[in-house]
Amino acid sequence: MKPADFTYHRPDTVAEVTDLLSRLDDAKVLGGGQSLLPIMNMRLASPSHLVDLTAIRALRQFSETESGIRYGATTTHMMIEDQLVPDVTRGLLPHAASGIGYRAIRNRGTVAGSLAHADSSAEWPTVMSAVDATVQAASIRGVRPIPVRELLQGFFTTALDEDEFIIGVDVPRFAPDTRWGLYKMARKPGEFAESLAVALVRTDGVELWLGAARDVPIRLPNVEQALHAAGALELSELAEAVGADTGREGHHRQLHAVTVQRALQAAHQEATRV
Ligand SMILES: Cc1cc2nc3c(=O)[nH]c(=O)nc-3n(C[C@H](O)[C@H](O)[C@H](O)COP(=O)(O)OP(=O)(O)OC[C@H]3O[C@@H](n4cnc5c(N)ncnc54)[C@H](O)[C@@H]3O)c2cc1C
C-alpha cells in the first residue's frame, strides 16, 4: 500500500521546525522514516504534514557536555555503531546500535526517532533509560530537558507535547567503575526484541533494566535487592524476582529471567576483560 496524501516540508533550521509545528494541524516530524513510513504505508497513520528533519545540519552533530555527550536528533544508529560519534559508555551504545534491525535500517533510523516512537521492545528506550539519558525537546516556547525515564509513558506514548520535537539526546559519561552487559532475545537477527536486558555493574551494586516486558522499559528492584543480598542467584530464584518485578508468569517470566541472567554474565565478563 502507499500512504495517503500529505504535504512534505524540508526545513533547514530548528526554528523553522518549531514554527511549522506551532502552525500546522496534524503534522509529524520525520527522522529516518524507518518506523513512520511503514506505518503510513499501511495507513495506520495519515498525517497531513511531514516535517523532515534530515536537512538540518545542526541536528546531525554532536557536542561534548559537562556530564558526557549530546547527540543531535538525527544521529543514526549506524553513526553510533561505527563510532563516527564519540561514545561515553565504554562500548554499550555501539553494541546496542549494532543489534538494531539490519544495516539498511541502521543507516537511516535515528536515535531520537526511536525514542519518540517509544516501542518498549526497541533498543534505545531500554538502553537510554538504563544510562539515564535526557532528551532536549524544542518548541516555540523554548527548549526543555526530559529524562528518557519520564519521556516514555506507555505503548507508543511520550511526554512530548504535540508541537514539540527532540533536538538532542544527552548521554552521561560512565563512571570508571561501571561495567555493562546487554542481552537481546529475538526470534532471529534483525527482529525486535522479545526480551532485552541491560545490566550495569558498579562497585556499590547492580542496576538492571528490562525492555519488551511491559509498555515501557522497567527497572528491576526485586532482582537488584536479591542479588545484593545473595551475591548470585540460581535461575529459578532470578525468575521469581523477575516475576515480582514484571508481573509476568510462565514462559515470559522464564524468557526474561534468562535474558537478565545473560546480561549479568556479560557484565561480569566485561569486568574481567578490562
Ligand atoms: C524491518 C525493521 C526492523 C527493525 N528492527 C528494529 C530493532 O531490532 N530494534 C529497534 O530498536 N528498532 C528496529 N526498527 C526500528 C528502527 O530502529 C527505526 O529507525 C526507529 O524505531 C525509528 O527511528 P526513525 O528515525 O526511523 O523514526 P521515524 O520513523 O522517522 O519516526 C518514528 C516516530 O518518531 C517521531 N520522530 C522522529 N524523529 C523525532 C524527533 N526528533 N522528535 C520527535 N519525534 C520524532 C515521528 O514523528 C514518528 O512518530 C526496525 C524497523 C524496521 C523497518
Short mmCIF file of C-alpha atoms and ligand atoms in Angstrom, two decimals:
data_model
loop_
_atom_site.label_atom_id
_atom_site.label_comp_id
_atom_site.label_asym_id
_atom_site.label_seq_id
_atom_site.Cartn_x
_atom_site.Cartn_y
_atom_site.Cartn_z
CA MET A 1 0.00 0.00 0.00
CA LYS A 2 1.01 3.63 -0.35
CA PRO A 3 0.45 6.46 2.14
CA ALA A 4 -2.45 8.91 1.98
CA ASP A 5 -1.62 12.35 0.56
CA PHE A 6 0.45 14.65 2.73
CA THR A 7 2.42 17.87 2.36
CA TYR A 8 6.19 17.47 2.66
CA HIS A 9 8.29 20.14 4.39
CA ARG A 10 12.09 20.15 4.46
CA PRO A 11 13.24 22.98 6.75
CA ASP A 12 16.91 23.95 7.20
CA THR A 13 16.75 25.16 10.80
CA VAL A 14 15.30 24.14 14.16
CA ALA A 15 13.45 27.48 14.35
CA GLU A 16 11.62 26.69 11.10
CA VAL A 17 10.53 23.32 12.54
CA THR A 18 9.18 24.82 15.76
CA ASP A 19 7.35 27.45 13.69
CA LEU A 20 5.84 24.81 11.37
CA LEU A 21 4.78 22.58 14.29
CA SER A 22 3.12 25.53 16.04
CA ARG A 23 1.12 26.47 12.92
CA LEU A 24 0.25 23.22 11.16
CA ASP A 25 -2.57 20.91 12.16
CA ASP A 26 -1.83 17.20 12.19
CA ALA A 27 1.90 17.43 11.46
CA LYS A 28 4.56 14.81 12.27
CA VAL A 29 8.30 15.16 12.17
CA LEU A 30 10.21 12.69 10.05
CA GLY A 31 13.54 11.31 11.30
CA GLY A 32 14.87 8.26 9.47
CA GLY A 33 11.35 7.20 8.44
CA GLN A 34 12.08 3.58 9.37
CA SER A 35 9.02 3.35 11.63
CA LEU A 36 6.80 6.20 10.47
CA LEU A 37 6.86 5.47 6.73
CA PRO A 38 5.88 1.77 7.05
CA ILE A 39 3.06 2.83 9.39
CA MET A 40 1.91 5.43 6.85
CA ASN A 41 2.17 2.91 4.02
CA MET A 42 -0.11 0.62 6.00
CA ARG A 43 -2.44 3.60 6.61
CA LEU A 44 -2.15 3.17 10.35
CA ALA A 45 -1.17 6.85 10.41
CA SER A 46 -2.13 9.55 7.90
CA PRO A 47 -0.58 12.85 9.00
CA SER A 48 -1.44 15.83 6.79
CA HIS A 49 2.10 17.23 7.01
CA LEU A 50 5.54 15.64 7.31
CA VAL A 51 8.34 17.85 8.57
CA ASP A 52 11.62 16.22 7.53
CA LEU A 53 14.48 16.90 9.97
CA THR A 54 17.28 15.43 7.90
CA ALA A 55 18.34 18.64 6.10
CA ILE A 56 19.12 20.36 9.41
CA ARG A 57 22.88 20.02 9.74
CA ALA A 58 22.92 21.04 13.41
CA LEU A 59 20.78 18.02 14.28
CA ARG A 60 23.36 15.58 12.91
CA GLN A 61 26.19 16.95 15.04
CA PHE A 62 27.41 16.02 18.49
CA SER A 63 28.84 18.16 21.27
CA GLU A 64 30.67 17.45 24.50
CA THR A 65 28.71 18.43 27.59
CA GLU A 66 29.79 18.80 31.22
CA SER A 67 28.47 15.33 32.02
CA GLY A 68 29.06 13.47 28.75
CA ILE A 69 27.92 13.83 25.15
CA ARG A 70 24.95 15.33 23.30
CA TYR A 71 23.92 13.53 20.11
CA GLY A 72 21.95 15.57 17.59
CA ALA A 73 18.47 14.18 16.99
CA THR A 74 19.19 12.74 13.55
CA THR A 75 22.30 10.85 14.64
CA THR A 76 21.69 7.45 13.09
CA HIS A 77 22.07 4.03 14.64
CA MET A 78 24.92 3.43 12.15
CA MET A 79 26.82 6.56 13.28
CA ILE A 80 26.79 5.21 16.84
CA GLU A 81 27.57 1.62 15.76
CA ASP A 82 30.55 2.71 13.65
CA GLN A 83 31.68 5.21 16.29
CA LEU A 84 31.51 8.13 13.87
CA VAL A 85 30.40 9.94 17.04
CA PRO A 86 32.16 9.60 20.42
CA ASP A 87 30.97 7.01 22.90
CA VAL A 88 30.96 7.72 26.64
CA THR A 89 29.58 4.33 27.70
CA ARG A 90 32.62 2.14 27.15
CA GLY A 91 31.03 0.43 24.15
CA LEU A 92 27.47 -0.14 25.38
CA LEU A 93 25.83 2.23 22.88
CA PRO A 94 27.78 0.97 19.80
CA HIS A 95 27.00 -2.60 20.83
CA ALA A 96 23.28 -1.80 21.26
CA ALA A 97 23.18 0.01 17.90
CA SER A 98 24.71 -2.96 16.09
CA GLY A 99 21.77 -5.14 17.17
CA ILE A 100 19.04 -2.89 15.72
CA GLY A 101 17.25 -4.35 12.70
CA TYR A 102 19.69 -4.75 9.84
CA ARG A 103 22.22 -2.41 8.25
CA ALA A 104 19.81 -0.60 5.90
CA ILE A 105 17.57 0.24 8.87
CA ARG A 106 20.56 1.40 10.91
CA ASN A 107 21.80 3.63 8.06
CA ARG A 108 18.66 5.74 8.23
CA GLY A 109 16.96 5.16 11.60
CA THR A 110 17.73 7.80 14.21
CA VAL A 111 18.23 7.65 17.93
CA ALA A 112 15.68 10.41 18.60
CA GLY A 113 13.15 8.83 16.23
CA SER A 114 13.40 5.56 18.10
CA LEU A 115 12.91 7.28 21.47
CA ALA A 116 9.95 9.30 20.16
CA HIS A 117 8.41 6.15 18.69
CA ALA A 118 8.55 4.67 22.23
CA ASP A 119 8.43 0.97 21.46
CA SER A 120 9.47 -0.92 24.59
CA SER A 121 10.90 -3.77 22.51
CA ALA A 122 13.31 -1.42 20.68
CA GLU A 123 16.90 -0.95 21.80
CA TRP A 124 17.15 2.77 22.57
CA PRO A 125 14.23 3.11 25.01
CA THR A 126 15.73 0.47 27.32
CA VAL A 127 19.39 1.39 26.85
CA MET A 128 18.82 5.15 27.18
CA SER A 129 16.69 4.56 30.29
CA ALA A 130 19.48 2.43 31.78
CA VAL A 131 22.18 5.04 31.15
CA ASP A 132 19.81 7.77 32.40
CA ALA A 133 19.90 9.83 29.19
CA THR A 134 17.92 13.04 28.77
CA VAL A 135 16.32 14.39 25.61
CA GLN A 136 16.20 18.09 24.75
CA ALA A 137 12.73 18.94 23.46
CA ALA A 138 12.14 22.11 21.41
CA SER A 139 9.01 24.11 20.66
CA ILE A 140 8.19 27.81 20.15
CA ARG A 141 8.19 28.01 23.98
CA GLY A 142 11.89 27.14 24.11
CA VAL A 143 13.91 24.01 24.89
CA ARG A 144 13.27 21.77 27.90
CA PRO A 145 15.12 18.68 29.13
CA ILE A 146 13.11 15.49 29.65
CA PRO A 147 14.80 12.44 31.22
CA VAL A 148 14.16 9.41 29.00
CA ARG A 149 12.75 7.64 32.06
CA GLU A 150 9.99 10.31 32.11
CA LEU A 151 9.71 10.69 28.34
CA LEU A 152 8.46 7.13 27.89
CA GLN A 153 4.92 6.98 29.24
CA GLY A 154 3.33 3.94 27.65
CA PHE A 155 2.96 1.98 24.40
CA PHE A 156 3.99 4.44 21.67
CA THR A 157 3.26 7.29 24.08
CA THR A 158 5.68 10.01 25.22
CA ALA A 159 5.67 13.16 27.33
CA LEU A 160 6.32 15.31 24.23
CA ASP A 161 3.70 17.96 23.53
CA GLU A 162 2.04 17.97 20.09
CA ASP A 163 4.19 20.85 18.88
CA GLU A 164 7.43 19.63 20.48
CA PHE A 165 10.24 17.60 18.97
CA ILE A 166 13.56 16.18 20.13
CA ILE A 167 16.65 18.11 19.06
CA GLY A 168 19.25 16.21 21.06
CA VAL A 169 19.94 13.27 23.36
CA ASP A 170 22.31 13.77 26.31
CA VAL A 171 24.17 10.68 27.47
CA PRO A 172 26.15 10.90 30.73
CA ARG A 173 29.67 9.54 30.83
CA PHE A 174 30.00 6.21 32.64
CA ALA A 175 31.77 6.30 35.99
CA PRO A 176 35.13 4.48 35.80
CA ASP A 177 33.81 1.54 37.86
CA THR A 178 30.77 0.87 35.61
CA ARG A 179 30.71 -2.41 33.69
CA TRP A 180 27.83 -3.30 31.37
CA GLY A 181 26.13 -6.28 29.85
CA LEU A 182 23.35 -6.27 27.25
CA TYR A 183 21.41 -9.27 26.04
CA LYS A 184 18.71 -9.24 23.37
CA MET A 185 16.45 -12.22 22.86
CA ALA A 186 14.86 -12.11 19.39
CA ARG A 187 13.41 -14.76 17.09
CA LYS A 188 16.13 -14.05 14.54
CA PRO A 189 18.70 -11.34 13.77
CA GLY A 190 17.06 -8.14 12.53
CA GLU A 191 13.92 -8.51 14.60
CA PHE A 192 12.67 -6.54 17.57
CA ALA A 193 13.44 -7.99 21.00
CA GLU A 194 11.18 -10.41 22.79
CA SER A 195 13.25 -9.53 25.80
CA LEU A 196 16.09 -7.04 26.23
CA ALA A 197 18.11 -6.68 29.42
CA VAL A 198 20.82 -4.20 30.38
CA ALA A 199 22.95 -4.82 33.47
CA LEU A 200 25.16 -2.08 34.92
CA VAL A 201 27.57 -3.44 37.50
CA ARG A 202 29.25 -0.96 39.81
CA THR A 203 31.26 -1.38 42.99
CA ASP A 204 28.20 -0.35 45.03
CA GLY A 205 25.78 -2.75 43.33
CA VAL A 206 23.94 -3.82 40.20
CA GLU A 207 21.35 -1.83 38.23
CA LEU A 208 19.08 -3.78 35.89
CA TRP A 209 16.73 -2.60 33.14
CA LEU A 210 14.38 -4.73 31.07
CA GLY A 211 12.62 -3.96 27.78
CA ALA A 212 9.76 -5.75 26.00
CA ALA A 213 8.25 -6.95 29.27
CA ARG A 214 5.83 -4.07 29.82
CA ASP A 215 4.61 -0.98 27.96
CA VAL A 216 7.78 0.90 28.93
CA PRO A 217 11.26 -0.32 29.91
CA ILE A 218 11.36 -1.08 33.62
CA ARG A 219 13.97 -1.25 36.34
CA LEU A 220 14.11 -4.50 38.33
CA PRO A 221 14.33 -3.58 42.05
CA ASN A 222 13.42 -7.06 43.34
CA VAL A 223 16.16 -8.69 41.28
CA GLU A 224 18.65 -6.00 42.31
CA GLN A 225 17.84 -6.47 46.01
CA ALA A 226 18.00 -10.27 45.76
CA LEU A 227 21.40 -10.02 44.06
CA HIS A 228 22.59 -7.54 46.68
CA ALA A 229 21.56 -9.92 49.46
CA ALA A 230 22.79 -13.16 47.91
CA GLY A 231 25.65 -12.09 45.62
CA ALA A 232 24.50 -14.52 42.91
CA LEU A 233 21.19 -16.22 42.10
CA GLU A 234 20.14 -19.54 40.60
CA LEU A 235 17.95 -19.16 37.51
CA SER A 236 14.86 -20.26 39.49
CA GLU A 237 15.50 -17.53 42.11
CA LEU A 238 16.12 -15.00 39.37
CA ALA A 239 12.86 -16.00 37.68
CA GLU A 240 10.92 -15.48 40.90
CA ALA A 241 12.33 -11.98 41.37
CA VAL A 242 11.79 -11.15 37.67
CA GLY A 243 8.18 -12.29 38.08
CA ALA A 244 7.74 -9.92 41.04
CA ASP A 245 9.18 -7.01 39.05
CA THR A 246 7.39 -7.61 35.76
CA GLY A 247 4.11 -9.25 36.78
CA ARG A 248 4.85 -11.84 34.06
CA GLU A 249 4.41 -15.57 34.60
CA GLY A 250 5.25 -18.87 32.93
CA HIS A 251 7.12 -18.78 29.61
CA HIS A 252 7.52 -14.98 29.58
CA ARG A 253 8.88 -14.88 33.12
CA GLN A 254 11.42 -17.57 32.20
CA LEU A 255 12.38 -15.78 28.97
CA HIS A 256 13.06 -12.51 30.78
CA ALA A 257 14.94 -14.30 33.58
CA VAL A 258 17.28 -15.96 31.07
CA THR A 259 17.85 -12.61 29.34
CA VAL A 260 18.67 -10.90 32.64
CA GLN A 261 21.00 -13.76 33.59
CA ARG A 262 22.89 -13.44 30.28
CA ALA A 263 23.15 -9.65 30.61
CA LEU A 264 24.61 -10.12 34.09
CA GLN A 265 27.07 -12.72 32.80
CA ALA A 266 28.13 -10.34 30.02
CA ALA A 267 28.66 -7.51 32.54
CA HIS A 268 30.82 -9.72 34.74
CA GLN A 269 32.79 -10.89 31.68
CA GLU A 270 33.39 -7.23 30.80
CA ALA A 271 34.76 -6.70 34.27
CA THR A 272 37.40 -9.34 33.55
CA ARG A 273 38.08 -8.01 30.00
CA VAL A 274 39.35 -4.62 31.19
C1 LIG B 1 12.33 -4.14 9.38
C2 LIG B 1 12.62 -3.28 10.57
C3 LIG B 1 13.29 -3.83 11.65
C4 LIG B 1 13.55 -3.05 12.77
N1 LIG B 1 14.20 -3.62 13.83
C5 LIG B 1 14.46 -2.89 14.92
C6 LIG B 1 15.13 -3.47 16.03
O1 LIG B 1 15.52 -4.64 16.03
N2 LIG B 1 15.36 -2.67 17.11
C7 LIG B 1 14.97 -1.35 17.14
O2 LIG B 1 15.21 -0.67 18.14
N3 LIG B 1 14.34 -0.79 16.10
C8 LIG B 1 14.08 -1.51 15.00
N4 LIG B 1 13.44 -0.93 13.94
C9 LIG B 1 13.01 0.48 14.05
C10 LIG B 1 14.12 1.43 13.62
O3 LIG B 1 15.14 1.43 14.60
C11 LIG B 1 13.61 2.87 13.49
O4 LIG B 1 14.66 3.57 12.90
C12 LIG B 1 13.27 3.64 14.75
O5 LIG B 1 12.35 2.98 15.54
C13 LIG B 1 12.61 4.98 14.42
O6 LIG B 1 13.58 5.88 14.07
P1 LIG B 1 13.40 6.78 12.77
O7 LIG B 1 14.42 7.85 12.84
O8 LIG B 1 13.35 5.93 11.59
O9 LIG B 1 11.97 7.49 13.10
P2 LIG B 1 10.76 7.79 12.12
O10 LIG B 1 10.26 6.56 11.51
O11 LIG B 1 11.11 8.92 11.21
O12 LIG B 1 9.71 8.35 13.20
C14 LIG B 1 9.16 7.50 14.19
C15 LIG B 1 8.28 8.35 15.11
O13 LIG B 1 9.08 9.25 15.84
C16 LIG B 1 8.74 10.61 15.53
N5 LIG B 1 10.00 11.33 15.47
C17 LIG B 1 11.06 11.09 14.66
N6 LIG B 1 12.07 11.90 14.98
C18 LIG B 1 11.64 12.69 16.00
C19 LIG B 1 12.21 13.75 16.76
N7 LIG B 1 13.47 14.17 16.55
N8 LIG B 1 11.46 14.33 17.73
C20 LIG B 1 10.20 13.92 17.98
N9 LIG B 1 9.60 12.94 17.28
C21 LIG B 1 10.31 12.32 16.32
C22 LIG B 1 7.99 10.56 14.22
O14 LIG B 1 7.09 11.65 14.09
C23 LIG B 1 7.27 9.23 14.35
O15 LIG B 1 6.13 9.37 15.16
C24 LIG B 1 13.15 -1.68 12.80
C25 LIG B 1 12.50 -1.11 11.71
C26 LIG B 1 12.23 -1.90 10.60
C27 LIG B 1 11.51 -1.27 9.43
#
